[in-house]
PDB file of C-alpha atoms and ligand atoms in Angstrom:
ATOM      1  CA  UNK A   1       1.757 -14.834  12.086  1.00  0.00           C
ATOM      2  CA  UNK A   2       2.125 -15.151   8.359  1.00  0.00           C
ATOM      3  CA  UNK A   3      -0.803 -15.613   5.960  1.00  0.00           C
ATOM      4  CA  UNK A   4       0.232 -17.647   2.930  1.00  0.00           C
ATOM      5  CA  UNK A   5      -1.915 -18.468  -0.070  1.00  0.00           C
ATOM      6  CA  UNK A   6       0.462 -20.107  -2.515  1.00  0.00           C
ATOM      7  CA  UNK A   7       2.081 -23.537  -2.430  1.00  0.00           C
ATOM      8  CA  UNK A   8       5.611 -22.362  -3.368  1.00  0.00           C
ATOM      9  CA  UNK A   9       5.496 -19.710  -0.644  1.00  0.00           C
ATOM     10  CA  UNK A  10       4.400 -22.289   1.929  1.00  0.00           C
ATOM     11  CA  UNK A  11       7.170 -24.681   0.917  1.00  0.00           C
ATOM     12  CA  UNK A  12       9.769 -21.906   1.134  1.00  0.00           C
ATOM     13  CA  UNK A  13       8.514 -20.756   4.551  1.00  0.00           C
ATOM     14  CA  UNK A  14       8.569 -24.269   6.014  1.00  0.00           C
ATOM     15  CA  UNK A  15      11.757 -25.507   4.328  1.00  0.00           C
ATOM     16  CA  UNK A  16      13.908 -25.220   7.456  1.00  0.00           C
ATOM     17  CA  UNK A  17      11.291 -26.019  10.093  1.00  0.00           C
ATOM     18  CA  UNK A  18      12.027 -29.218  12.017  1.00  0.00           C
ATOM     19  CA  UNK A  19       8.944 -29.482  14.230  1.00  0.00           C
ATOM     20  CA  UNK A  20       5.798 -28.463  12.394  1.00  0.00           C
ATOM     21  CA  UNK A  21       2.546 -29.038  14.269  1.00  0.00           C
ATOM     22  CA  UNK A  22      -0.350 -28.879  11.843  1.00  0.00           C
ATOM     23  CA  UNK A  23      -4.062 -28.181  12.286  1.00  0.00           C
ATOM     24  CA  UNK A  24      -6.090 -28.631   9.099  1.00  0.00           C
ATOM     25  CA  UNK A  25      -9.407 -26.755   9.128  1.00  0.00           C
ATOM     26  CA  UNK A  26     -12.099 -25.486   6.811  1.00  0.00           C
ATOM     27  CA  UNK A  27     -12.031 -22.139   8.612  1.00  0.00           C
ATOM     28  CA  UNK A  28     -14.877 -20.352  10.374  1.00  0.00           C
ATOM     29  CA  UNK A  29     -12.927 -21.065  13.496  1.00  0.00           C
ATOM     30  CA  UNK A  30     -14.596 -21.534  16.864  1.00  0.00           C
ATOM     31  CA  UNK A  31     -13.257 -22.357  20.308  1.00  0.00           C
ATOM     32  CA  UNK A  32     -12.942 -26.034  19.350  1.00  0.00           C
ATOM     33  CA  UNK A  33     -10.472 -25.181  16.583  1.00  0.00           C
ATOM     34  CA  UNK A  34      -8.593 -22.778  18.839  1.00  0.00           C
ATOM     35  CA  UNK A  35      -8.159 -25.582  21.359  1.00  0.00           C
ATOM     36  CA  UNK A  36      -6.600 -27.726  18.598  1.00  0.00           C
ATOM     37  CA  UNK A  37      -4.199 -24.874  17.858  1.00  0.00           C
ATOM     38  CA  UNK A  38      -3.287 -24.579  21.555  1.00  0.00           C
ATOM     39  CA  UNK A  39      -2.510 -28.307  21.580  1.00  0.00           C
ATOM     40  CA  UNK A  40      -0.423 -27.836  18.418  1.00  0.00           C
ATOM     41  CA  UNK A  41       1.613 -25.170  20.201  1.00  0.00           C
ATOM     42  CA  UNK A  42       2.579 -27.735  22.857  1.00  0.00           C
ATOM     43  CA  UNK A  43       3.557 -30.244  20.160  1.00  0.00           C
ATOM     44  CA  UNK A  44       5.780 -28.262  17.805  1.00  0.00           C
ATOM     45  CA  UNK A  45       7.853 -25.147  17.373  1.00  0.00           C
ATOM     46  CA  UNK A  46       6.066 -24.023  14.194  1.00  0.00           C
ATOM     47  CA  UNK A  47       2.268 -24.120  14.240  1.00  0.00           C
ATOM     48  CA  UNK A  48       0.624 -24.233  10.816  1.00  0.00           C
ATOM     49  CA  UNK A  49      -3.154 -23.936  10.407  1.00  0.00           C
ATOM     50  CA  UNK A  50      -4.711 -24.544   7.014  1.00  0.00           C
ATOM     51  CA  UNK A  51      -8.004 -22.924   6.072  1.00  0.00           C
ATOM     52  CA  UNK A  52      -9.478 -24.570   3.014  1.00  0.00           C
ATOM     53  CA  UNK A  53     -13.057 -25.501   2.193  1.00  0.00           C
ATOM     54  CA  UNK A  54     -12.371 -28.635   0.202  1.00  0.00           C
ATOM     55  CA  UNK A  55     -14.834 -29.120  -2.670  1.00  0.00           C
ATOM     56  CA  UNK A  56     -13.821 -32.766  -3.013  1.00  0.00           C
ATOM     57  CA  UNK A  57     -15.419 -33.775   0.272  1.00  0.00           C
ATOM     58  CA  UNK A  58     -18.847 -32.198  -0.338  1.00  0.00           C
ATOM     59  CA  UNK A  59     -21.647 -34.031  -2.148  1.00  0.00           C
ATOM     60  CA  UNK A  60     -23.650 -32.286  -4.899  1.00  0.00           C
ATOM     61  CA  UNK A  61     -26.518 -31.435  -2.524  1.00  0.00           C
ATOM     62  CA  UNK A  62     -24.382 -30.414   0.431  1.00  0.00           C
ATOM     63  CA  UNK A  63     -23.422 -27.014   1.810  1.00  0.00           C
ATOM     64  CA  UNK A  64     -20.159 -26.323  -0.084  1.00  0.00           C
ATOM     65  CA  UNK A  65     -21.465 -23.004  -1.484  1.00  0.00           C
ATOM     66  CA  UNK A  66     -22.958 -21.761   1.753  1.00  0.00           C
ATOM     67  CA  UNK A  67     -20.182 -23.026   4.051  1.00  0.00           C
ATOM     68  CA  UNK A  68     -19.102 -19.892   5.996  1.00  0.00           C
ATOM     69  CA  UNK A  69     -15.837 -18.394   4.721  1.00  0.00           C
ATOM     70  CA  UNK A  70     -14.470 -15.949   7.274  1.00  0.00           C
ATOM     71  CA  UNK A  71     -10.719 -15.771   6.648  1.00  0.00           C
ATOM     72  CA  UNK A  72     -10.164 -12.281   8.102  1.00  0.00           C
ATOM     73  CA  UNK A  73     -11.897 -13.185  11.366  1.00  0.00           C
ATOM     74  CA  UNK A  74     -10.076 -16.548  11.434  1.00  0.00           C
ATOM     75  CA  UNK A  75      -6.696 -14.804  11.116  1.00  0.00           C
ATOM     76  CA  UNK A  76      -7.632 -12.432  13.952  1.00  0.00           C
ATOM     77  CA  UNK A  77      -8.378 -15.431  16.179  1.00  0.00           C
ATOM     78  CA  UNK A  78      -5.095 -17.099  15.242  1.00  0.00           C
ATOM     79  CA  UNK A  79      -2.900 -14.061  15.828  1.00  0.00           C
ATOM     80  CA  UNK A  80      -0.397 -14.941  18.552  1.00  0.00           C
ATOM     81  CA  UNK A  81      -1.353 -18.644  18.400  1.00  0.00           C
ATOM     82  CA  UNK A  82      -0.290 -19.810  14.939  1.00  0.00           C
ATOM     83  CA  UNK A  83       2.926 -19.105  13.039  1.00  0.00           C
ATOM     84  CA  UNK A  84       1.523 -19.755   9.580  1.00  0.00           C
ATOM     85  CA  UNK A  85      -2.001 -19.714   8.196  1.00  0.00           C
ATOM     86  CA  UNK A  86      -2.171 -21.481   4.852  1.00  0.00           C
ATOM     87  CA  UNK A  87      -5.291 -20.445   2.941  1.00  0.00           C
ATOM     88  CA  UNK A  88      -5.013 -21.689  -0.630  1.00  0.00           C
ATOM     89  CA  UNK A  89      -7.577 -21.115  -3.371  1.00  0.00           C
ATOM     90  CA  UNK A  90      -9.161 -24.170  -4.966  1.00  0.00           C
ATOM     91  CA  UNK A  91      -6.825 -23.707  -7.962  1.00  0.00           C
ATOM     92  CA  UNK A  92      -3.770 -23.805  -5.657  1.00  0.00           C
ATOM     93  CA  UNK A  93      -4.832 -27.126  -4.161  1.00  0.00           C
ATOM     94  CA  UNK A  94      -6.119 -28.567  -7.420  1.00  0.00           C
ATOM     95  CA  UNK A  95      -4.067 -26.984 -10.228  1.00  0.00           C
ATOM     96  CA  UNK A  96      -5.177 -29.822 -12.470  1.00  0.00           C
ATOM     97  CA  UNK A  97      -8.229 -32.013 -12.213  1.00  0.00           C
ATOM     98  CA  UNK A  98      -7.723 -34.463  -9.361  1.00  0.00           C
ATOM     99  CA  UNK A  99      -7.875 -37.903 -10.969  1.00  0.00           C
ATOM    100  CA  UNK A 100      -5.986 -39.769  -8.223  1.00  0.00           C
ATOM    101  CA  UNK A 101      -7.633 -40.280  -4.843  1.00  0.00           C
ATOM    102  CA  UNK A 102      -7.010 -41.902  -1.505  1.00  0.00           C
ATOM    103  CA  UNK A 103      -9.299 -44.926  -1.490  1.00  0.00           C
ATOM    104  CA  UNK A 104     -10.452 -45.000   2.121  1.00  0.00           C
ATOM    105  CA  UNK A 105     -10.933 -48.236   4.088  1.00  0.00           C
ATOM    106  CA  UNK A 106     -14.281 -50.116   4.170  1.00  0.00           C
ATOM    107  CA  UNK A 107     -15.379 -48.307   7.345  1.00  0.00           C
ATOM    108  CA  UNK A 108     -15.623 -45.145   5.197  1.00  0.00           C
ATOM    109  CA  UNK A 109     -18.795 -46.432   3.567  1.00  0.00           C
ATOM    110  CA  UNK A 110     -20.570 -46.967   6.894  1.00  0.00           C
ATOM    111  CA  UNK A 111     -21.977 -44.440   9.405  1.00  0.00           C
ATOM    112  CA  UNK A 112     -21.420 -40.946   7.918  1.00  0.00           C
ATOM    113  CA  UNK A 113     -20.081 -42.549   4.741  1.00  0.00           C
ATOM    114  CA  UNK A 114     -23.432 -44.195   4.070  1.00  0.00           C
ATOM    115  CA  UNK A 115     -25.120 -40.786   4.030  1.00  0.00           C
ATOM    116  CA  UNK A 116     -22.241 -38.806   2.480  1.00  0.00           C
ATOM    117  CA  UNK A 117     -20.940 -40.992  -0.346  1.00  0.00           C
ATOM    118  CA  UNK A 118     -17.455 -39.915  -1.425  1.00  0.00           C
ATOM    119  CA  UNK A 119     -16.970 -37.647   1.578  1.00  0.00           C
ATOM    120  CA  UNK A 120     -14.134 -39.587   3.201  1.00  0.00           C
ATOM    121  CA  UNK A 121     -12.400 -40.172  -0.116  1.00  0.00           C
ATOM    122  CA  UNK A 122     -12.342 -36.405  -0.720  1.00  0.00           C
ATOM    123  CA  UNK A 123     -11.360 -35.717   2.881  1.00  0.00           C
ATOM    124  CA  UNK A 124      -8.509 -38.251   2.948  1.00  0.00           C
ATOM    125  CA  UNK A 125      -7.251 -37.032  -0.436  1.00  0.00           C
ATOM    126  CA  UNK A 126      -7.042 -33.403   0.663  1.00  0.00           C
ATOM    127  CA  UNK A 127      -5.515 -34.314   4.029  1.00  0.00           C
ATOM    128  CA  UNK A 128      -2.798 -36.331   2.277  1.00  0.00           C
ATOM    129  CA  UNK A 129      -2.132 -33.370  -0.042  1.00  0.00           C
ATOM    130  CA  UNK A 130      -1.995 -30.977   2.921  1.00  0.00           C
ATOM    131  CA  UNK A 131       0.368 -33.339   4.752  1.00  0.00           C
ATOM    132  CA  UNK A 132       2.611 -33.369   1.663  1.00  0.00           C
ATOM    133  CA  UNK A 133       2.633 -29.582   1.602  1.00  0.00           C
ATOM    134  CA  UNK A 134       3.089 -28.832   5.299  1.00  0.00           C
ATOM    135  CA  UNK A 135       5.194 -31.954   6.028  1.00  0.00           C
ATOM    136  CA  UNK A 136       4.277 -31.846   9.713  1.00  0.00           C
ATOM    137  CA  UNK A 137       5.755 -33.994  12.437  1.00  0.00           C
ATOM    138  CA  UNK A 138       2.447 -33.830  14.330  1.00  0.00           C
ATOM    139  CA  UNK A 139      -1.129 -33.169  13.184  1.00  0.00           C
ATOM    140  CA  UNK A 140      -4.073 -32.480  15.451  1.00  0.00           C
ATOM    141  CA  UNK A 141      -7.682 -33.471  14.708  1.00  0.00           C
ATOM    142  CA  UNK A 142     -10.819 -33.125  16.801  1.00  0.00           C
ATOM    143  CA  UNK A 143     -12.493 -36.257  18.155  1.00  0.00           C
ATOM    144  CA  UNK A 144     -15.865 -34.784  17.224  1.00  0.00           C
ATOM    145  CA  UNK A 145     -15.189 -36.110  13.722  1.00  0.00           C
ATOM    146  CA  UNK A 146     -14.487 -39.552  15.142  1.00  0.00           C
ATOM    147  CA  UNK A 147     -14.783 -41.443  11.877  1.00  0.00           C
ATOM    148  CA  UNK A 148     -12.581 -38.904  10.087  1.00  0.00           C
ATOM    149  CA  UNK A 149      -9.937 -39.307  12.793  1.00  0.00           C
ATOM    150  CA  UNK A 150     -10.087 -43.127  12.558  1.00  0.00           C
ATOM    151  CA  UNK A 151      -9.636 -43.001   8.770  1.00  0.00           C
ATOM    152  CA  UNK A 152      -6.728 -40.552   9.027  1.00  0.00           C
ATOM    153  CA  UNK A 153      -5.028 -42.764  11.591  1.00  0.00           C
ATOM    154  CA  UNK A 154      -5.363 -45.727   9.231  1.00  0.00           C
ATOM    155  CA  UNK A 155      -4.082 -43.667   6.294  1.00  0.00           C
ATOM    156  CA  UNK A 156      -1.031 -42.527   8.241  1.00  0.00           C
ATOM    157  CA  UNK A 157      -0.243 -46.073   9.395  1.00  0.00           C
ATOM    158  CA  UNK A 158      -0.863 -47.820   6.090  1.00  0.00           C
ATOM    159  CA  UNK A 159       0.945 -45.222   3.954  1.00  0.00           C
ATOM    160  CA  UNK A 160       3.873 -45.046   6.422  1.00  0.00           C
ATOM    161  CA  UNK A 161       3.529 -41.314   6.883  1.00  0.00           C
ATOM    162  CA  UNK A 162       6.015 -40.063   9.512  1.00  0.00           C
ATOM    163  CA  UNK A 163       3.355 -38.043  11.320  1.00  0.00           C
ATOM    164  CA  UNK A 164       2.017 -38.402  14.850  1.00  0.00           C
ATOM    165  CA  UNK A 165      -1.731 -37.941  14.903  1.00  0.00           C
ATOM    166  CA  UNK A 166      -3.173 -36.368  18.049  1.00  0.00           C
ATOM    167  CA  UNK A 167      -6.906 -36.682  18.700  1.00  0.00           C
ATOM    168  CA  UNK A 168      -8.266 -33.791  20.770  1.00  0.00           C
ATOM    169  CA  UNK A 169     -11.332 -33.961  23.007  1.00  0.00           C
ATOM    170  CA  UNK A 170     -14.503 -32.345  21.672  1.00  0.00           C
ATOM    171  CA  UNK A 171     -15.130 -28.783  22.830  1.00  0.00           C
ATOM    172  CA  UNK A 172     -18.708 -28.281  23.947  1.00  0.00           C
ATOM    173  CA  UNK A 173     -21.127 -25.451  24.730  1.00  0.00           C
ATOM    174  CA  UNK A 174     -22.397 -25.226  28.317  1.00  0.00           C
ATOM    175  CA  UNK A 175     -25.474 -27.324  27.442  1.00  0.00           C
ATOM    176  CA  UNK A 176     -23.311 -30.092  25.960  1.00  0.00           C
ATOM    177  CA  UNK A 177     -23.708 -29.327  22.247  1.00  0.00           C
ATOM    178  CA  UNK A 178     -20.485 -30.176  20.410  1.00  0.00           C
ATOM    179  CA  UNK A 179     -19.016 -27.018  18.870  1.00  0.00           C
ATOM    180  CA  UNK A 180     -19.256 -26.988  15.089  1.00  0.00           C
ATOM    181  CA  UNK A 181     -19.204 -24.349  12.386  1.00  0.00           C
ATOM    182  CA  UNK A 182     -22.521 -25.764  11.220  1.00  0.00           C
ATOM    183  CA  UNK A 183     -24.226 -24.875  14.541  1.00  0.00           C
ATOM    184  CA  UNK A 184     -24.709 -21.364  13.216  1.00  0.00           C
ATOM    185  CA  UNK A 185     -27.198 -22.718  10.659  1.00  0.00           C
ATOM    186  CA  UNK A 186     -29.544 -23.558  13.576  1.00  0.00           C
ATOM    187  CA  UNK A 187     -32.523 -21.328  14.375  1.00  0.00           C
ATOM    188  CA  UNK A 188     -32.859 -20.223  18.017  1.00  0.00           C
ATOM    189  CA  UNK A 189     -35.396 -22.946  18.694  1.00  0.00           C
ATOM    190  CA  UNK A 190     -33.257 -25.572  16.987  1.00  0.00           C
ATOM    191  CA  UNK A 191     -30.204 -24.419  18.928  1.00  0.00           C
ATOM    192  CA  UNK A 192     -32.048 -25.143  22.203  1.00  0.00           C
ATOM    193  CA  UNK A 193     -33.145 -28.549  20.958  1.00  0.00           C
ATOM    194  CA  UNK A 194     -29.665 -29.376  19.617  1.00  0.00           C
ATOM    195  CA  UNK A 195     -28.357 -30.215  23.101  1.00  0.00           C
ATOM    196  CA  UNK A 196     -30.663 -33.249  23.108  1.00  0.00           C
ATOM    197  CA  UNK A 197     -28.240 -35.126  20.858  1.00  0.00           C
ATOM    198  CA  UNK A 198     -25.414 -35.144  23.414  1.00  0.00           C
ATOM    199  CA  UNK A 199     -27.945 -35.801  26.210  1.00  0.00           C
ATOM    200  CA  UNK A 200     -29.134 -38.853  24.321  1.00  0.00           C
ATOM    201  CA  UNK A 201     -25.600 -40.169  23.948  1.00  0.00           C
ATOM    202  CA  UNK A 202     -24.903 -39.585  27.638  1.00  0.00           C
ATOM    203  CA  UNK A 203     -28.085 -41.496  28.518  1.00  0.00           C
ATOM    204  CA  UNK A 204     -26.964 -44.395  26.341  1.00  0.00           C
ATOM    205  CA  UNK A 205     -23.505 -44.255  27.923  1.00  0.00           C
ATOM    206  CA  UNK A 206     -24.995 -44.552  31.405  1.00  0.00           C
ATOM    207  CA  UNK A 207     -27.156 -47.485  30.316  1.00  0.00           C
ATOM    208  CA  UNK A 208     -24.105 -49.255  28.868  1.00  0.00           C
ATOM    209  CA  UNK A 209     -22.180 -48.701  32.066  1.00  0.00           C
ATOM    210  CA  UNK A 210     -25.089 -50.145  34.061  1.00  0.00           C
ATOM    211  CA  UNK A 211     -24.791 -53.299  31.987  1.00  0.00           C
ATOM    212  CA  UNK A 212     -27.199 -52.849  29.072  1.00  0.00           C
ATOM    213  CA  UNK A 213     -25.917 -55.388  26.591  1.00  0.00           C
ATOM    214  CA  UNK A 214     -28.470 -55.229  23.775  1.00  0.00           C
ATOM    215  CA  UNK A 215     -26.801 -52.536  21.692  1.00  0.00           C
ATOM    216  CA  UNK A 216     -29.339 -52.733  18.885  1.00  0.00           C
ATOM    217  CA  UNK A 217     -32.205 -52.097  21.296  1.00  0.00           C
ATOM    218  CA  UNK A 218     -30.357 -49.120  22.805  1.00  0.00           C
ATOM    219  CA  UNK A 219     -29.704 -47.686  19.340  1.00  0.00           C
ATOM    220  CA  UNK A 220     -33.335 -48.149  18.300  1.00  0.00           C
ATOM    221  CA  UNK A 221     -34.612 -46.511  21.507  1.00  0.00           C
ATOM    222  CA  UNK A 222     -32.293 -43.517  21.140  1.00  0.00           C
ATOM    223  CA  UNK A 223     -33.186 -43.099  17.459  1.00  0.00           C
ATOM    224  CA  UNK A 224     -36.893 -43.214  18.293  1.00  0.00           C
ATOM    225  CA  UNK A 225     -36.497 -40.636  21.085  1.00  0.00           C
ATOM    226  CA  UNK A 226     -34.732 -38.263  18.687  1.00  0.00           C
ATOM    227  CA  UNK A 227     -37.231 -38.867  15.876  1.00  0.00           C
ATOM    228  CA  UNK A 228     -40.163 -38.197  18.249  1.00  0.00           C
ATOM    229  CA  UNK A 229     -38.775 -34.702  18.852  1.00  0.00           C
ATOM    230  CA  UNK A 230     -38.454 -33.996  15.146  1.00  0.00           C
ATOM    231  CA  UNK A 231     -34.884 -35.068  14.419  1.00  0.00           C
ATOM    232  CA  UNK A 232     -34.109 -36.742  11.123  1.00  0.00           C
ATOM    233  CA  UNK A 233     -31.927 -39.543  12.409  1.00  0.00           C
ATOM    234  CA  UNK A 234     -29.234 -40.917  10.101  1.00  0.00           C
ATOM    235  CA  UNK A 235     -27.677 -43.304  12.598  1.00  0.00           C
ATOM    236  CA  UNK A 236     -27.059 -43.923  16.267  1.00  0.00           C
ATOM    237  CA  UNK A 237     -24.579 -46.727  16.679  1.00  0.00           C
ATOM    238  CA  UNK A 238     -22.469 -48.396  19.336  1.00  0.00           C
ATOM    239  CA  UNK A 239     -19.047 -49.222  17.907  1.00  0.00           C
ATOM    240  CA  UNK A 240     -15.551 -50.213  18.960  1.00  0.00           C
ATOM    241  CA  UNK A 241     -13.190 -47.333  19.673  1.00  0.00           C
ATOM    242  CA  UNK A 242     -10.299 -49.105  17.996  1.00  0.00           C
ATOM    243  CA  UNK A 243     -11.628 -49.330  14.429  1.00  0.00           C
ATOM    244  CA  UNK A 244     -15.304 -48.354  14.594  1.00  0.00           C
ATOM    245  CA  UNK A 245     -16.231 -51.961  13.895  1.00  0.00           C
ATOM    246  CA  UNK A 246     -19.355 -53.521  15.409  1.00  0.00           C
ATOM    247  CA  UNK A 247     -18.517 -54.656  18.967  1.00  0.00           C
ATOM    248  CA  UNK A 248     -18.901 -58.156  20.283  1.00  0.00           C
ATOM    249  CA  UNK A 249     -19.608 -59.100  23.882  1.00  0.00           C
ATOM    250  CA  UNK A 250     -16.026 -58.909  25.155  1.00  0.00           C
ATOM    251  CA  UNK A 251     -15.288 -55.426  23.775  1.00  0.00           C
ATOM    252  CA  UNK A 252     -14.998 -52.904  26.573  1.00  0.00           C
ATOM    253  CA  UNK A 253     -13.747 -49.786  24.808  1.00  0.00           C
ATOM    254  CA  UNK A 254     -16.811 -48.535  23.014  1.00  0.00           C
ATOM    255  CA  UNK A 255     -17.892 -45.339  21.332  1.00  0.00           C
ATOM    256  CA  UNK A 256     -21.430 -44.232  20.595  1.00  0.00           C
ATOM    257  CA  UNK A 257     -21.571 -42.321  17.315  1.00  0.00           C
ATOM    258  CA  UNK A 258     -24.555 -40.462  15.922  1.00  0.00           C
ATOM    259  CA  UNK A 259     -25.621 -38.192  13.095  1.00  0.00           C
ATOM    260  CA  UNK A 260     -29.003 -36.521  12.853  1.00  0.00           C
ATOM    261  CA  UNK A 261     -30.580 -33.554  11.151  1.00  0.00           C
ATOM    262  CA  UNK A 262     -32.375 -30.770  12.910  1.00  0.00           C
ATOM    263  CA  UNK A 263     -34.258 -28.856  10.225  1.00  0.00           C
ATOM    264  CA  UNK A 264     -31.678 -28.452   7.484  1.00  0.00           C
ATOM    265  CA  UNK A 265     -28.670 -28.782   9.761  1.00  0.00           C
ATOM    266  CA  UNK A 266     -26.774 -32.028  10.051  1.00  0.00           C
ATOM    267  CA  UNK A 267     -25.173 -32.583  13.450  1.00  0.00           C
ATOM    268  CA  UNK A 268     -22.800 -35.335  14.525  1.00  0.00           C
ATOM    269  CA  UNK A 269     -21.608 -36.318  17.964  1.00  0.00           C
ATOM    270  CA  UNK A 270     -20.003 -39.205  19.806  1.00  0.00           C
ATOM    271  CA  UNK A 271     -19.215 -40.440  23.275  1.00  0.00           C
ATOM    272  CA  UNK A 272     -16.438 -42.772  24.396  1.00  0.00           C
ATOM    273  CA  UNK A 273     -17.639 -45.384  26.878  1.00  0.00           C
ATOM    274  CA  UNK A 274     -15.219 -47.680  28.696  1.00  0.00           C
ATOM    275  CA  UNK A 275     -16.916 -50.599  30.398  1.00  0.00           C
TER     276      UNK A 275
HETATM  277  O1  PAF B 301     -12.450 -31.587   9.645  1.00  0.00           O
HETATM  278  C1  PAF B 301     -12.334 -30.749   8.739  1.00  0.00           C
HETATM  279  O2  PAF B 301     -12.514 -29.549   8.933  1.00  0.00           O
HETATM  280  C2  PAF B 301     -11.997 -31.230   7.334  1.00  0.00           C
HETATM  281  O3  PAF B 301     -12.572 -32.459   7.061  1.00  0.00           O
HETATM  282  C3  PAF B 301     -10.481 -31.267   7.069  1.00  0.00           C
HETATM  283  C4  PAF B 301      -9.796 -32.282   7.969  1.00  0.00           C
HETATM  284  C5  PAF B 301      -9.888 -29.891   7.285  1.00  0.00           C
HETATM  285  C6  PAF B 301     -10.211 -31.688   5.616  1.00  0.00           C
HETATM  286  O4  PAF B 301     -10.802 -30.809   4.723  1.00  0.00           O
END
């Protein structure tokens, strides 16, 4: 496994690769990321993992400064799994001030986008830059970031990028909590409570499957149940899997998406529901 920091070195290393499978990350790798890398191994002959905490996708009051940076430990975890780890500095990714951006689709201002203005614009911009650098044939993203994945799929389609996007199932702890680097911000007590988010989504999923058709009522009930236990609920919403639009009666492929804060930690989760 080769650790590369600079753009010219990355380009030189990948110049003759014909089947790059790419996993973009912000590092602090957990089992969920490692699963993405295992999937990448099945998809390409050269597995590239990027580790870059992208300032462009963090709001002024978010956790950019405290986001855990653990490159040495990340490289240890990737040894034997990845061929290249690309870990650029901010100046490598943004050698001049970024004045051009990917303008994400309207869905980017709903759900997480409503609470994290500019997040998806910064995310899509860095992902496009990383795609241009790694020039992968396949890129793997976790379904935990459902809205991110939907926006990347649209970007790839609408910009005619010759990249197959693979969405990987969410890796979970034994109690159902979706794995996330941000879980480590949770206190012990919060960590126990955190499983309630996925439980809530599963409860909603069962209700939908039993025929509950008033999505707004379900969302309100779930939000109230979370709030009662001290969660700061941003949204709980039933959407269409295809484009995250609001479903109408005939839509059968649904996803429940949610974001809520436990103390200072913001958690997101989702559940696909096929009726
Ligand atoms: O999902 C993430 O970790 C980030 O949003 C990504 C895709 C690496 C872009 O910075």
